[in-house]
Short mmCIF file of C-alpha atoms and ligand atoms in Angstrom, two decimals:
data_model
loop_
_atom_site.label_atom_id
_atom_site.label_comp_id
_atom_site.label_asym_id
_atom_site.label_seq_id
_atom_site.Cartn_x
_atom_site.Cartn_y
_atom_site.Cartn_z
CA UNK G 1216 -95.11 3.34 204.05
CA UNK G 1217 -95.10 3.54 207.85
CA UNK G 1218 -92.72 6.26 209.03
CA UNK G 1219 -93.70 6.40 212.68
CA UNK G 1220 -95.21 3.85 214.99
CA UNK G 1221 -98.90 4.58 215.44
CA UNK G 1222 -98.59 5.98 218.94
CA UNK G 1223 -95.61 8.27 218.24
CA UNK G 1224 -97.75 10.60 216.19
CA UNK G 1225 -100.55 10.32 218.70
CA UNK G 1226 -98.40 11.38 221.65
CA UNK G 1227 -96.75 14.21 219.71
CA UNK G 1228 -100.19 15.68 219.35
CA UNK G 1229 -100.90 15.08 223.01
CA UNK G 1230 -97.96 17.30 223.98
CA UNK G 1231 -99.49 20.05 221.85
CA UNK G 1232 -102.83 19.38 223.45
CA UNK G 1233 -101.55 19.76 226.97
CA UNK G 1234 -100.02 23.12 226.02
CA UNK G 1235 -103.13 24.32 224.28
CA UNK G 1236 -105.39 23.25 227.12
CA UNK G 1237 -103.35 25.42 229.52
CA UNK G 1238 -103.87 28.40 227.24
CA UNK G 1239 -107.34 27.65 225.92
CA UNK G 1240 -110.34 26.68 228.01
CA UNK G 1241 -113.34 24.86 226.60
CA UNK G 1242 -117.06 25.25 226.78
CA UNK G 1243 -118.34 23.17 229.67
CA UNK G 1244 -120.34 20.97 227.37
CA UNK G 1245 -117.17 19.86 225.56
CA UNK G 1246 -115.34 18.80 228.69
CA UNK G 1247 -113.92 15.28 228.83
CA UNK G 1248 -115.27 14.91 232.36
CA UNK G 1249 -118.74 14.79 230.79
CA UNK G 1250 -117.79 11.46 229.30
CA UNK G 1251 -117.00 9.91 232.69
CA UNK G 1252 -119.68 7.46 233.77
CA UNK G 1253 -121.43 7.50 230.39
CA UNK G 1254 -122.28 4.04 229.03
CA UNK G 1255 -121.56 2.84 225.48
CA UNK G 1256 -118.97 5.51 224.76
CA UNK G 1257 -117.44 5.81 221.31
CA UNK G 1258 -114.48 8.06 220.46
CA UNK G 1259 -115.17 8.18 216.74
CA UNK G 1260 -118.58 7.13 215.52
CA UNK G 1261 -118.60 6.73 211.76
CA UNK G 1262 -122.04 6.54 210.16
CA UNK G 1263 -121.89 4.78 206.81
CA UNK G 1264 -119.51 2.18 205.44
CA UNK G 1265 -118.79 3.40 201.92
CA UNK G 1266 -115.39 4.73 200.77
CA UNK G 1267 -115.74 7.97 202.81
CA UNK G 1268 -116.74 6.28 206.07
CA UNK G 1269 -114.18 3.48 205.79
CA UNK G 1270 -111.36 5.93 205.14
CA UNK G 1271 -112.36 8.09 208.10
CA UNK G 1272 -112.26 4.91 210.19
CA UNK G 1273 -108.84 3.90 208.88
CA UNK G 1274 -107.34 7.19 210.05
CA UNK G 1275 -109.05 7.08 213.47
CA UNK G 1276 -108.05 3.45 213.97
CA UNK G 1277 -104.41 4.14 213.06
CA UNK G 1278 -104.43 6.97 215.58
CA UNK G 1279 -105.13 4.50 218.38
CA UNK G 1280 -108.92 4.93 218.81
CA UNK G 1281 -111.29 2.10 218.01
CA UNK G 1282 -113.72 3.78 215.64
CA UNK G 1283 -117.18 2.27 215.46
CA UNK G 1284 -118.65 2.10 211.97
CA UNK G 1285 -122.43 1.88 211.93
CA UNK G 1286 -122.63 0.17 208.56
CA UNK G 1287 -126.16 1.10 207.45
CA UNK G 1288 -127.98 -1.39 205.27
CA UNK G 1289 -125.02 -2.14 203.12
CA UNK G 1290 -121.50 -2.79 204.30
CA UNK G 1291 -119.41 -1.11 201.59
CA UNK G 1292 -122.12 1.40 200.68
CA UNK G 1293 -122.86 2.13 197.03
CA UNK G 1294 -119.42 0.85 196.09
CA UNK G 1295 -120.98 -2.60 196.23
CA UNK G 1296 -123.31 -1.57 193.38
CA UNK G 1297 -120.47 -0.38 191.18
CA UNK G 1298 -119.32 -2.64 188.37
CA UNK G 1299 -115.90 -1.85 186.92
CA UNK G 1300 -113.69 0.86 188.38
CA UNK G 1301 -110.72 1.97 186.30
CA UNK G 1302 -109.74 5.23 187.95
CA UNK G 1303 -108.37 4.23 191.34
CA UNK G 1304 -104.69 5.25 191.25
CA UNK G 1305 -102.38 2.27 190.97
CA UNK G 1306 -105.13 -0.22 190.12
CA UNK G 1307 -105.90 -0.96 186.46
CA UNK G 1308 -109.37 -2.33 187.05
CA UNK G 1309 -111.29 -3.53 190.08
CA UNK G 1310 -114.95 -4.22 190.79
CA UNK G 1311 -116.79 -2.24 193.46
CA UNK G 1312 -117.33 -5.24 195.76
CA UNK G 1313 -113.64 -6.20 195.50
CA UNK G 1314 -112.50 -2.69 196.35
CA UNK G 1315 -115.00 -2.46 199.21
CA UNK G 1316 -113.77 -5.79 200.55
CA UNK G 1317 -110.16 -4.60 200.53
CA UNK G 1318 -110.93 -1.32 202.34
CA UNK G 1319 -113.14 -3.11 204.89
CA UNK G 1320 -110.32 -5.57 205.68
CA UNK G 1321 -107.86 -2.70 206.00
CA UNK G 1322 -110.16 -0.79 208.36
CA UNK G 1323 -110.66 -3.97 210.39
CA UNK G 1324 -106.92 -4.71 210.53
CA UNK G 1325 -106.23 -1.38 212.24
CA UNK G 1326 -108.95 -1.95 214.85
CA UNK G 1327 -112.19 -0.52 213.47
CA UNK G 1328 -115.36 -2.15 214.72
CA UNK G 1329 -118.57 -2.67 212.75
CA UNK G 1330 -122.12 -2.41 214.01
CA UNK G 1331 -124.63 -3.79 211.48
CA UNK G 1332 -127.29 -1.26 212.21
CA UNK G 1333 -128.53 2.19 211.11
CA UNK G 1334 -128.56 5.46 213.02
CA UNK G 1335 -132.06 6.84 213.61
CA UNK G 1336 -131.46 9.90 215.75
CA UNK G 1337 -128.69 12.00 217.25
CA UNK G 1338 -129.35 14.24 220.23
CA UNK G 1339 -126.87 17.12 220.11
CA UNK G 1340 -128.23 18.90 223.19
CA UNK G 1341 -125.45 17.56 225.41
CA UNK G 1342 -122.01 16.11 224.79
CA UNK G 1343 -121.04 13.28 224.25
CA UNK G 1344 -123.86 13.11 221.73
CA UNK G 1345 -126.61 10.54 222.29
CA UNK G 1346 -127.07 8.34 219.27
CA UNK G 1347 -130.01 5.96 218.84
CA UNK G 1348 -129.90 3.13 216.30
CA UNK G 1349 -132.64 1.25 214.51
CA UNK G 1350 -131.98 -1.85 216.61
CA UNK G 1351 -132.28 0.16 219.80
CA UNK G 1352 -128.63 0.68 220.73
CA UNK G 1353 -127.98 3.88 222.68
CA UNK G 1354 -124.45 5.17 222.13
CA UNK G 1355 -122.55 8.18 223.46
CA UNK G 1356 -120.38 9.55 220.65
CA UNK G 1357 -117.53 11.97 221.31
CA UNK G 1358 -117.12 12.70 217.59
CA UNK G 1359 -119.32 11.71 214.68
CA UNK G 1360 -118.44 11.42 211.01
CA UNK G 1361 -121.50 11.25 208.76
CA UNK G 1362 -120.76 9.41 205.51
CA UNK G 1363 -124.19 8.06 204.67
CA UNK G 1364 -124.11 8.63 200.90
CA UNK G 1365 -127.17 8.90 198.71
CA UNK G 1366 -130.17 6.71 197.89
CA UNK G 1367 -131.82 6.40 194.48
CA UNK G 1368 -134.63 8.82 193.75
CA UNK G 1369 -138.22 7.84 193.03
CA UNK G 1370 -140.53 9.23 190.37
CA UNK G 1371 -143.50 9.69 192.69
CA UNK G 1372 -146.11 8.61 190.13
CA UNK G 1373 -149.11 6.28 190.56
CA UNK G 1374 -148.20 2.63 190.11
CA UNK G 1375 -144.54 3.07 191.11
CA UNK G 1376 -144.91 1.64 194.61
CA UNK G 1377 -147.46 -0.95 193.57
CA UNK G 1378 -145.14 -2.40 190.92
CA UNK G 1379 -141.82 -1.89 192.69
CA UNK G 1380 -140.05 -5.23 192.50
CA UNK G 1381 -142.60 -6.45 189.97
CA UNK G 1382 -141.23 -4.44 187.05
CA UNK G 1383 -140.11 -1.16 188.61
CA UNK G 1384 -136.43 -1.36 189.49
CA UNK G 1385 -133.38 0.77 190.29
CA UNK G 1386 -130.92 -1.87 189.16
CA UNK G 1387 -130.58 -3.21 185.63
CA UNK G 1388 -127.69 -5.45 186.58
CA UNK G 1389 -129.80 -7.08 189.32
CA UNK G 1390 -133.11 -7.45 187.54
CA UNK G 1391 -132.45 -7.05 183.80
CA UNK G 1392 -132.19 -10.79 183.15
CA UNK G 1393 -135.87 -11.27 184.05
CA UNK G 1394 -136.89 -9.23 180.98
CA UNK G 1395 -135.11 -11.11 178.21
CA UNK G 1396 -136.97 -10.63 174.92
CA UNK G 1397 -139.22 -7.93 176.43
CA UNK G 1398 -139.57 -4.17 175.83
CA UNK G 1399 -138.36 -2.06 178.73
CA UNK G 1400 -138.04 1.61 179.65
CA UNK G 1401 -135.16 3.46 181.28
CA UNK G 1402 -135.97 6.84 182.83
CA UNK G 1403 -133.24 9.49 183.11
CA UNK G 1404 -130.70 11.35 181.05
CA UNK G 1405 -127.52 10.98 183.11
CA UNK G 1406 -124.56 8.59 182.91
CA UNK G 1407 -126.42 5.97 184.93
CA UNK G 1408 -129.34 5.93 182.48
CA UNK G 1409 -126.98 5.18 179.60
CA UNK G 1410 -125.20 2.46 181.54
CA UNK G 1411 -128.50 0.87 182.54
CA UNK G 1412 -129.77 0.90 178.95
CA UNK G 1413 -126.63 -0.79 177.62
CA UNK G 1414 -126.65 -3.31 180.45
CA UNK G 1415 -130.25 -4.23 179.58
CA UNK G 1416 -129.30 -4.93 175.97
CA UNK G 1417 -126.54 -7.20 177.28
CA UNK G 1418 -129.23 -9.16 179.11
CA UNK G 1419 -131.10 -9.67 175.83
CA UNK G 1420 -134.10 -7.38 176.25
CA UNK G 1421 -135.83 -6.73 172.89
CA UNK G 1422 -135.92 -2.96 172.96
CA UNK G 1423 -135.00 -0.19 175.42
CA UNK G 1424 -136.77 3.17 175.34
CA UNK G 1425 -134.89 5.86 177.27
CA UNK G 1426 -137.20 8.62 178.47
CA UNK G 1427 -135.48 11.98 179.00
CA UNK G 1428 -137.58 14.73 180.53
CA UNK G 1429 -135.77 17.65 178.83
CA UNK G 1430 -134.58 18.20 175.26
CA UNK G 1431 -131.09 17.02 176.07
CA UNK G 1432 -129.27 14.42 178.12
CA UNK G 1433 -126.86 15.12 180.94
CA UNK G 1434 -124.68 12.08 180.28
CA UNK G 1435 -121.13 12.64 179.02
CA UNK G 1436 -120.73 12.87 175.24
CA UNK G 1437 -118.98 9.52 174.73
CA UNK G 1438 -121.76 7.66 176.59
CA UNK G 1439 -124.43 9.46 174.57
CA UNK G 1440 -122.61 8.47 171.35
CA UNK G 1441 -122.56 4.88 172.53
CA UNK G 1442 -126.32 5.05 173.07
CA UNK G 1443 -126.91 6.40 169.57
CA UNK G 1444 -124.90 3.57 168.04
CA UNK G 1445 -127.30 0.95 169.43
CA UNK G 1446 -130.18 0.07 167.06
CA UNK G 1447 -132.30 -1.41 169.85
CA UNK G 1448 -132.23 1.70 172.02
CA UNK G 1449 -134.59 4.61 171.33
CA UNK G 1450 -134.12 7.91 173.13
CA UNK G 1451 -137.32 9.93 173.53
CA UNK G 1452 -136.76 13.51 174.68
CA UNK G 1453 -139.11 15.94 176.45
CA UNK G 1454 -141.07 13.05 177.90
CA UNK G 1455 -142.11 12.22 181.47
CA UNK G 1456 -143.95 9.28 182.97
CA UNK G 1457 -147.36 10.12 184.45
CA UNK G 1458 -148.45 6.65 185.53
CA UNK G 1459 -147.22 3.07 185.58
CA UNK G 1460 -150.02 0.71 184.59
CA UNK G 1461 -150.30 -3.05 184.92
CA UNK G 1462 -152.71 -5.94 185.21
CA UNK G 1463 -152.33 -6.24 188.97
CA UNK G 1464 -149.44 -8.71 188.59
CA UNK G 1465 -147.10 -7.25 185.98
CA UNK G 1466 -146.50 -3.91 184.28
CA UNK G 1467 -148.09 -3.64 180.85
CA UNK G 1468 -147.58 0.01 179.84
CA UNK G 1469 -146.79 3.51 181.01
CA UNK G 1470 -148.73 6.69 180.47
CA UNK G 1471 -146.37 9.46 179.38
CA UNK G 1472 -146.68 13.12 178.57
CA UNK G 1473 -144.86 15.09 175.89
CA UNK G 1474 -143.57 18.04 177.92
CA UNK G 1475 -143.66 20.38 174.90
CA UNK G 1476 -147.05 19.63 173.34
CA UNK G 1477 -148.73 18.39 176.53
CA UNK G 1478 -149.98 15.35 174.62
CA UNK G 1479 -150.44 12.19 176.65
CA UNK G 1480 -150.01 8.70 175.23
CA UNK G 1481 -149.06 5.14 176.25
CA UNK G 1482 -145.87 3.14 175.72
CA UNK G 1483 -146.12 -0.64 176.20
CA UNK G 1484 -143.40 -1.97 178.56
CA UNK G 1485 -142.72 -4.90 180.85
CA UNK G 1486 -140.31 -3.09 183.15
CA UNK G 1487 -139.22 0.43 184.11
CA UNK G 1488 -135.64 1.04 185.24
CA UNK G 1489 -135.21 4.29 187.14
CA UNK G 1490 -131.90 6.14 186.77
CA UNK G 1491 -132.99 9.60 187.89
CA UNK G 1492 -130.25 10.43 190.36
CA UNK G 1493 -130.16 10.12 194.11
CA UNK G 1494 -130.81 12.06 197.32
CA UNK G 1495 -128.54 12.43 200.37
CA UNK G 1496 -129.30 10.23 203.38
CA UNK G 1497 -129.32 13.09 205.84
CA UNK G 1498 -132.93 12.97 207.05
CA UNK G 1499 -131.89 12.02 210.60
CA UNK G 1500 -130.01 15.34 210.89
CA UNK G 1501 -132.77 17.53 209.50
CA UNK G 1502 -133.42 20.70 211.49
CA UNK G 1503 -130.26 20.21 213.56
CA UNK G 1504 -127.45 20.69 211.06
CA UNK G 1505 -127.07 23.28 208.26
CA UNK G 1506 -128.10 21.83 204.89
CA UNK G 1507 -128.90 23.28 201.49
CA UNK G 1508 -132.22 22.90 199.67
CA UNK G 1509 -131.06 19.51 198.32
CA UNK G 1510 -130.46 18.26 201.90
CA UNK G 1511 -126.69 18.21 201.38
CA UNK G 1512 -124.63 19.17 204.41
CA UNK G 1513 -122.79 22.48 204.39
CA UNK G 1514 -119.15 22.35 205.44
CA UNK G 1515 -117.23 25.09 207.24
CA UNK G 1516 -114.63 26.52 204.86
CA UNK G 1517 -112.15 23.95 203.58
CA UNK G 1518 -112.85 21.54 206.43
CA UNK G 1519 -115.14 18.53 206.89
CA UNK G 1520 -116.68 20.26 209.92
CA UNK G 1521 -120.46 20.76 209.79
CA UNK G 1522 -122.36 23.51 211.61
CA UNK G 1523 -122.39 21.27 214.71
CA UNK G 1524 -119.16 20.94 216.68
CA UNK G 1525 -117.52 17.50 216.57
CA UNK G 1526 -119.84 16.47 213.75
CA UNK G 1527 -118.02 15.95 210.47
CA UNK G 1528 -119.29 14.86 207.08
CA UNK G 1529 -117.72 13.30 204.03
CA UNK G 1530 -118.65 11.94 200.63
CA UNK G 1531 -121.62 12.51 198.37
CA UNK G 1532 -123.75 14.08 201.14
CA UNK G 1533 -121.55 17.20 201.12
CA UNK G 1534 -122.74 20.30 199.32
CA UNK G 1535 -121.01 20.44 195.93
CA UNK G 1536 -119.49 16.97 196.25
CA UNK G 1537 -118.00 15.42 193.13
CA UNK G 1538 -119.15 11.81 192.76
CA UNK G 1539 -115.80 10.06 192.59
CA UNK G 1540 -114.62 7.26 194.85
CA UNK G 1541 -111.18 8.71 195.35
CA UNK G 1542 -112.59 12.10 196.34
CA UNK G 1543 -114.96 10.51 198.86
CA UNK G 1544 -111.99 8.56 200.24
CA UNK G 1545 -109.90 11.71 200.62
CA UNK G 1546 -112.71 13.63 202.27
CA UNK G 1547 -113.35 10.72 204.61
CA UNK G 1548 -109.69 10.66 205.54
CA UNK G 1549 -109.77 14.41 206.25
CA UNK G 1550 -112.91 14.02 208.40
CA UNK G 1551 -111.08 11.32 210.38
CA UNK G 1552 -108.08 13.60 210.87
CA UNK G 1553 -110.28 16.44 212.09
CA UNK G 1554 -112.18 14.15 214.48
CA UNK G 1555 -108.94 12.87 215.99
CA UNK G 1556 -107.54 16.39 216.28
CA UNK G 1557 -110.69 17.50 218.08
CA UNK G 1558 -110.25 14.77 220.69
CA UNK G 1559 -106.52 15.13 221.18
CA UNK G 1560 -105.71 18.75 220.45
CA UNK G 1561 -108.93 20.49 221.43
CA UNK G 1562 -110.15 18.35 224.31
CA UNK G 1563 -106.78 17.04 225.45
CA UNK G 1564 -107.70 13.37 225.48
CA UNK G 1565 -104.67 11.48 226.72
CA UNK G 1566 -103.80 7.95 227.78
CA UNK G 1567 -104.67 8.60 231.41
CA UNK G 1568 -108.16 9.71 230.48
CA UNK G 1569 -108.53 6.85 228.01
CA UNK G 1570 -107.69 4.46 230.84
CA UNK G 1571 -110.46 5.99 232.98
CA UNK G 1572 -112.99 5.68 230.14
CA UNK G 1573 -111.94 2.17 229.14
CA UNK G 1574 -114.65 0.28 231.01
CA UNK G 1575 -117.41 2.37 229.48
CA UNK G 1576 -116.46 1.98 225.83
CA UNK G 1577 -118.94 0.31 223.50
CA UNK G 1578 -117.81 -3.06 222.14
CA UNK G 1579 -119.58 -4.06 218.93
CA UNK G 1580 -117.73 -7.35 218.65
CA UNK G 1581 -119.46 -8.72 221.75
CA UNK G 1582 -122.78 -8.24 220.04
CA UNK G 1583 -122.00 -9.60 216.60
CA UNK G 1584 -123.63 -12.89 215.65
CA UNK G 1585 -121.47 -15.59 214.12
CA UNK G 1586 -122.33 -15.88 210.44
CA UNK G 1587 -122.76 -19.34 208.96
CA UNK G 1588 -122.01 -20.41 205.41
CA UNK G 1589 -125.33 -20.53 203.55
CA UNK G 1590 -126.37 -23.78 201.97
CA UNK G 1591 -127.58 -23.59 198.38
CA UNK G 1592 -130.68 -25.09 196.75
CA UNK G 1593 -129.23 -26.76 193.66
CA UNK G 1594 -132.17 -28.73 192.22
CA UNK G 1595 -135.95 -28.56 192.04
CA UNK G 1596 -136.14 -31.86 193.95
CA UNK G 1597 -134.04 -30.36 196.73
CA UNK G 1598 -136.35 -27.32 196.84
CA UNK G 1599 -139.38 -29.61 197.18
CA UNK G 1600 -137.77 -31.63 199.96
CA UNK G 1601 -135.76 -29.04 201.93
CA UNK G 1602 -138.17 -26.14 201.58
CA UNK G 1603 -141.71 -27.31 200.85
CA UNK G 1604 -141.57 -30.39 203.10
CA UNK G 1605 -139.49 -28.91 205.88
CA UNK G 1606 -140.79 -29.29 209.43
CA UNK G 1607 -139.20 -26.00 210.49
CA UNK G 1608 -139.40 -22.58 208.77
CA UNK G 1609 -137.10 -22.06 205.80
CA UNK G 1610 -135.74 -18.73 204.60
CA UNK G 1611 -134.71 -18.49 200.94
CA UNK G 1612 -132.41 -15.74 199.71
CA UNK G 1613 -132.90 -15.44 195.92
CA UNK G 1614 -129.87 -13.94 194.19
CA UNK G 1615 -128.17 -13.78 190.80
CA UNK G 1616 -124.45 -13.82 190.07
CA UNK G 1617 -124.52 -10.31 188.62
CA UNK G 1618 -126.57 -8.76 191.43
CA UNK G 1619 -124.27 -6.68 193.60
CA UNK G 1620 -127.13 -5.74 195.94
CA UNK G 1621 -127.51 -9.48 196.58
CA UNK G 1622 -123.84 -9.81 197.47
CA UNK G 1623 -124.20 -6.93 199.83
CA UNK G 1624 -127.21 -8.48 201.60
CA UNK G 1625 -125.87 -12.02 201.86
CA UNK G 1626 -123.54 -11.45 204.86
CA UNK G 1627 -126.54 -10.19 206.86
CA UNK G 1628 -128.54 -13.28 205.84
CA UNK G 1629 -125.60 -15.48 206.94
CA UNK G 1630 -125.59 -13.75 210.31
CA UNK G 1631 -129.32 -14.22 210.74
CA UNK G 1632 -128.86 -17.90 209.84
CA UNK G 1633 -126.24 -18.06 212.62
CA UNK G 1634 -128.54 -16.39 215.15
CA UNK G 1635 -131.47 -18.72 214.45
CA UNK G 1636 -129.54 -21.89 213.62
CA UNK G 1637 -131.63 -24.01 216.01
CA UNK G 1638 -135.05 -23.32 214.55
CA UNK G 1639 -134.61 -21.94 211.04
CA UNK G 1640 -133.12 -23.32 207.83
CA UNK G 1641 -131.61 -20.74 205.50
CA UNK G 1642 -130.63 -21.34 201.86
CA UNK G 1643 -129.58 -19.20 198.95
CA UNK G 1644 -130.98 -19.91 195.51
CA UNK G 1645 -129.73 -18.71 192.12
CA UNK G 1646 -132.64 -16.95 190.39
CA UNK G 1647 -130.58 -16.86 187.20
CA UNK G 1648 -130.66 -20.68 186.92
CA UNK G 1649 -133.19 -21.59 184.21
CA UNK G 1650 -134.13 -24.89 185.85
CA UNK G 1651 -135.86 -22.88 188.58
CA UNK G 1652 -138.10 -21.04 186.06
CA UNK G 1653 -141.32 -22.65 187.35
CA UNK G 1654 -140.49 -21.94 190.98
CA UNK G 1655 -139.64 -18.33 190.13
CA UNK G 1656 -142.88 -17.97 188.18
CA UNK G 1657 -144.96 -19.45 191.01
CA UNK G 1658 -143.47 -17.06 193.53
CA UNK G 1659 -143.21 -14.10 191.11
CA UNK G 1660 -139.50 -13.63 191.61
CA UNK G 1661 -138.64 -10.92 189.07
CA UNK G 1662 -136.38 -8.91 191.31
CA UNK G 1663 -133.40 -9.84 193.42
CA UNK G 1664 -132.46 -9.81 196.21
CA UNK G 1665 -135.77 -11.35 197.27
CA UNK G 1666 -136.35 -13.10 200.55
CA UNK G 1667 -139.16 -15.59 201.11
CA UNK G 1668 -139.90 -17.34 204.39
CA UNK G 1669 -141.69 -20.68 204.04
CA UNK G 1670 -143.60 -22.40 206.84
CA UNK G 1671 -145.39 -25.72 206.23
CA UNK G 1672 -144.60 -25.37 202.51
CA UNK G 1673 -146.34 -21.97 202.24
CA UNK G 1674 -144.86 -18.48 201.93
CA UNK G 1675 -145.56 -16.66 205.20
CA UNK G 1676 -143.21 -13.68 204.76
CA UNK G 1677 -142.20 -11.94 201.55
CA UNK G 1678 -139.65 -9.12 201.32
CA UNK G 1679 -141.57 -7.75 198.36
CA UNK G 1680 -144.58 -6.99 200.52
CA UNK G 1681 -142.39 -5.26 203.11
CA UNK G 1682 -140.89 -2.95 200.47
CA UNK G 1683 -144.11 -2.32 198.60
CA UNK G 1684 -145.33 0.79 200.36
CA UNK G 1685 -142.03 2.03 201.64
CA UNK G 1686 -140.16 4.96 200.11
CA UNK G 1687 -136.80 3.35 200.91
CA UNK G 1688 -136.61 0.29 198.66
CA UNK G 1689 -133.48 -1.29 200.11
CA UNK G 1690 -133.92 -4.46 202.06
CA UNK G 1691 -132.11 -4.25 205.38
CA UNK G 1692 -130.82 -6.78 207.86
CA UNK G 1693 -133.53 -5.62 210.26
CA UNK G 1694 -136.26 -6.30 207.67
CA UNK G 1695 -135.11 -9.92 207.41
CA UNK G 1696 -134.66 -10.26 211.16
CA UNK G 1697 -138.21 -8.96 211.67
CA UNK G 1698 -139.57 -11.49 209.14
CA UNK G 1699 -137.98 -14.29 211.15
CA UNK G 1700 -139.04 -12.91 214.55
CA UNK G 1701 -142.68 -12.54 213.44
CA UNK G 1702 -142.84 -16.22 212.53
CA UNK G 1703 -141.17 -17.62 215.65
P1 NDP M 1922 -127.66 12.49 187.47
O1 NDP M 1922 -128.12 13.33 188.60
O2 NDP M 1922 -126.42 12.84 186.75
O3 NDP M 1922 -128.80 12.42 186.37
C1 NDP M 1922 -130.13 12.22 186.72
C2 NDP M 1922 -130.96 12.26 185.47
O4 NDP M 1922 -132.28 11.93 185.81
C3 NDP M 1922 -130.99 13.60 184.80
O5 NDP M 1922 -131.05 13.44 183.41
C4 NDP M 1922 -132.29 14.21 185.32
O6 NDP M 1922 -132.89 15.08 184.41
C5 NDP M 1922 -133.15 12.98 185.39
N1 NDP M 1922 -134.22 13.09 186.37
C6 NDP M 1922 -134.17 13.49 187.65
N2 NDP M 1922 -135.39 13.45 188.20
C7 NDP M 1922 -136.23 13.01 187.25
C8 NDP M 1922 -137.61 12.74 187.22
N3 NDP M 1922 -138.39 12.92 188.29
N4 NDP M 1922 -138.16 12.31 186.06
C9 NDP M 1922 -137.40 12.12 184.97
N5 NDP M 1922 -136.08 12.35 184.93
C10 NDP M 1922 -135.51 12.78 186.07
O7 NDP M 1922 -127.62 11.02 188.08
P2 NDP M 1922 -126.75 9.76 187.65
O8 NDP M 1922 -127.15 8.68 188.59
O9 NDP M 1922 -126.87 9.48 186.23
O10 NDP M 1922 -125.24 10.17 187.96
C11 NDP M 1922 -124.87 10.61 189.26
C12 NDP M 1922 -123.37 10.93 189.26
O11 NDP M 1922 -122.63 9.70 189.09
C13 NDP M 1922 -122.95 11.85 188.13
O12 NDP M 1922 -121.95 12.70 188.59
C14 NDP M 1922 -122.40 10.91 187.08
O13 NDP M 1922 -121.44 11.53 186.24
C15 NDP M 1922 -121.77 9.81 187.95
N6 NDP M 1922 -121.77 8.52 187.22
C16 NDP M 1922 -120.66 8.22 186.50
C17 NDP M 1922 -120.62 7.05 185.77
C18 NDP M 1922 -119.41 6.78 184.96
O14 NDP M 1922 -118.45 7.52 185.07
N7 NDP M 1922 -119.40 5.76 184.17
C19 NDP M 1922 -121.72 6.07 185.77
C20 NDP M 1922 -122.86 6.50 186.55
C21 NDP M 1922 -122.86 7.69 187.24
P3 NDP M 1922 -132.42 16.62 184.27
O15 NDP M 1922 -131.15 16.59 183.48
O16 NDP M 1922 -133.57 17.19 183.54
O17 NDP M 1922 -132.27 17.14 185.66
#
């Protein structure tokens, strides 16, 4: 329901602003004149493109500012990894990617811009804040909303990095199908662990052993009951993994310890699925913004304001956040409202000033590559001809239908295909298609998304190698771009 045109509300607040600026007086550093002459200005910089970030952007965009969303690795955030959602008011059931798509389109419709990049550093020593991105953009942000969400935790045991993507996984729905008929382990005692275990049975694994480090699970009762009703799932309590062991190619077993008796023993397994919670992506703010011991940001009172002025936060990175989409959306919306109020009511930003700043605003659209529709390898013969015999390098994006992480990566691959259209062929290939079994075996594709770059019929770049010794196991647009650049 739209009760007022967008600008009516905006100018009502401007009248208030003008009054308050007569009475108030602002610290020099938060003076709009500081923004004059600064390049790459952004009124509302939103970091993260999950439900919290997108909702912050929707409010800012509807208020007449063009918020810039720095998407991070995954446009849509963790929503893209969510299967069925049944608790969004007014919607019976929707998948995460569908919901993300709808909110992204809505944010875009009102004038939000997207930068497919990640923030590396923010310098708060002067205002507007200087923001540096992974791809080297330097932005001046007048307000910042951090909505970077959380990333899956690691165990930190020997063998975990070595076998990541070759048996160690964070995503049953992405990689479960590669372990049909095999024995696998799920680590964790929360809701995710239960969901992963059930998902793996759906993929036809032979047996799932769920390792819980304490004497009880954290998962809600009904999910625990579901687990107990499955004959092919064993839950082993008081047990932690000490080492992941393999033959150099594949995982063969894990060394575990009974946390009560201290006894160590081995469990044979072909894959380990980690569901041990997640940590906030707030490392780039460390030492500059108040956080608790879990690196969650501390809000001021009932606001989305952090300990740094004009820096707001929303979503699962907040101290005490409840992990629910609708709550993240609401908090994001509130952060957007506070950011807009700061500009209009506290600083007195008005149309005249916006006109003066116009030429210095950052425009992401100018920099966006045009994505191309990816061709698909449909037969082994086509793979032999179009990939192995190609005269120019060929990038293959292995995916499966169920893999949401693959869906989330594919737009970036399409963009890279667009950027390098003249000297690179890019195809997607369904790793769930049994006719490709030999090709998958040859190239050890047991995890998707997986990117291979072929040159002269040989693999010259492999996403698996890039991720091997990295703590962050998500493949980013930059990783793929770098693979291509190195082979130019
Ligand atoms: P949780 O933080 O809830 O659970 C993490 C689990 O992993 C805990 O059992 C924890 O053990 C265990 N763990 C943590 N570190 C280690 C380690 N190093 N070694 C072994 N075990 C470890 O994470 P989830 O991802 O399961 O859930 C996150 C949130 O998302 C929750 O609020 C959950 O309710 C929600 N969610 C809801 C779903 C649904 O509604 N269907 C589905 C999935 C998630 P310990 O208990 O000993 O700390």
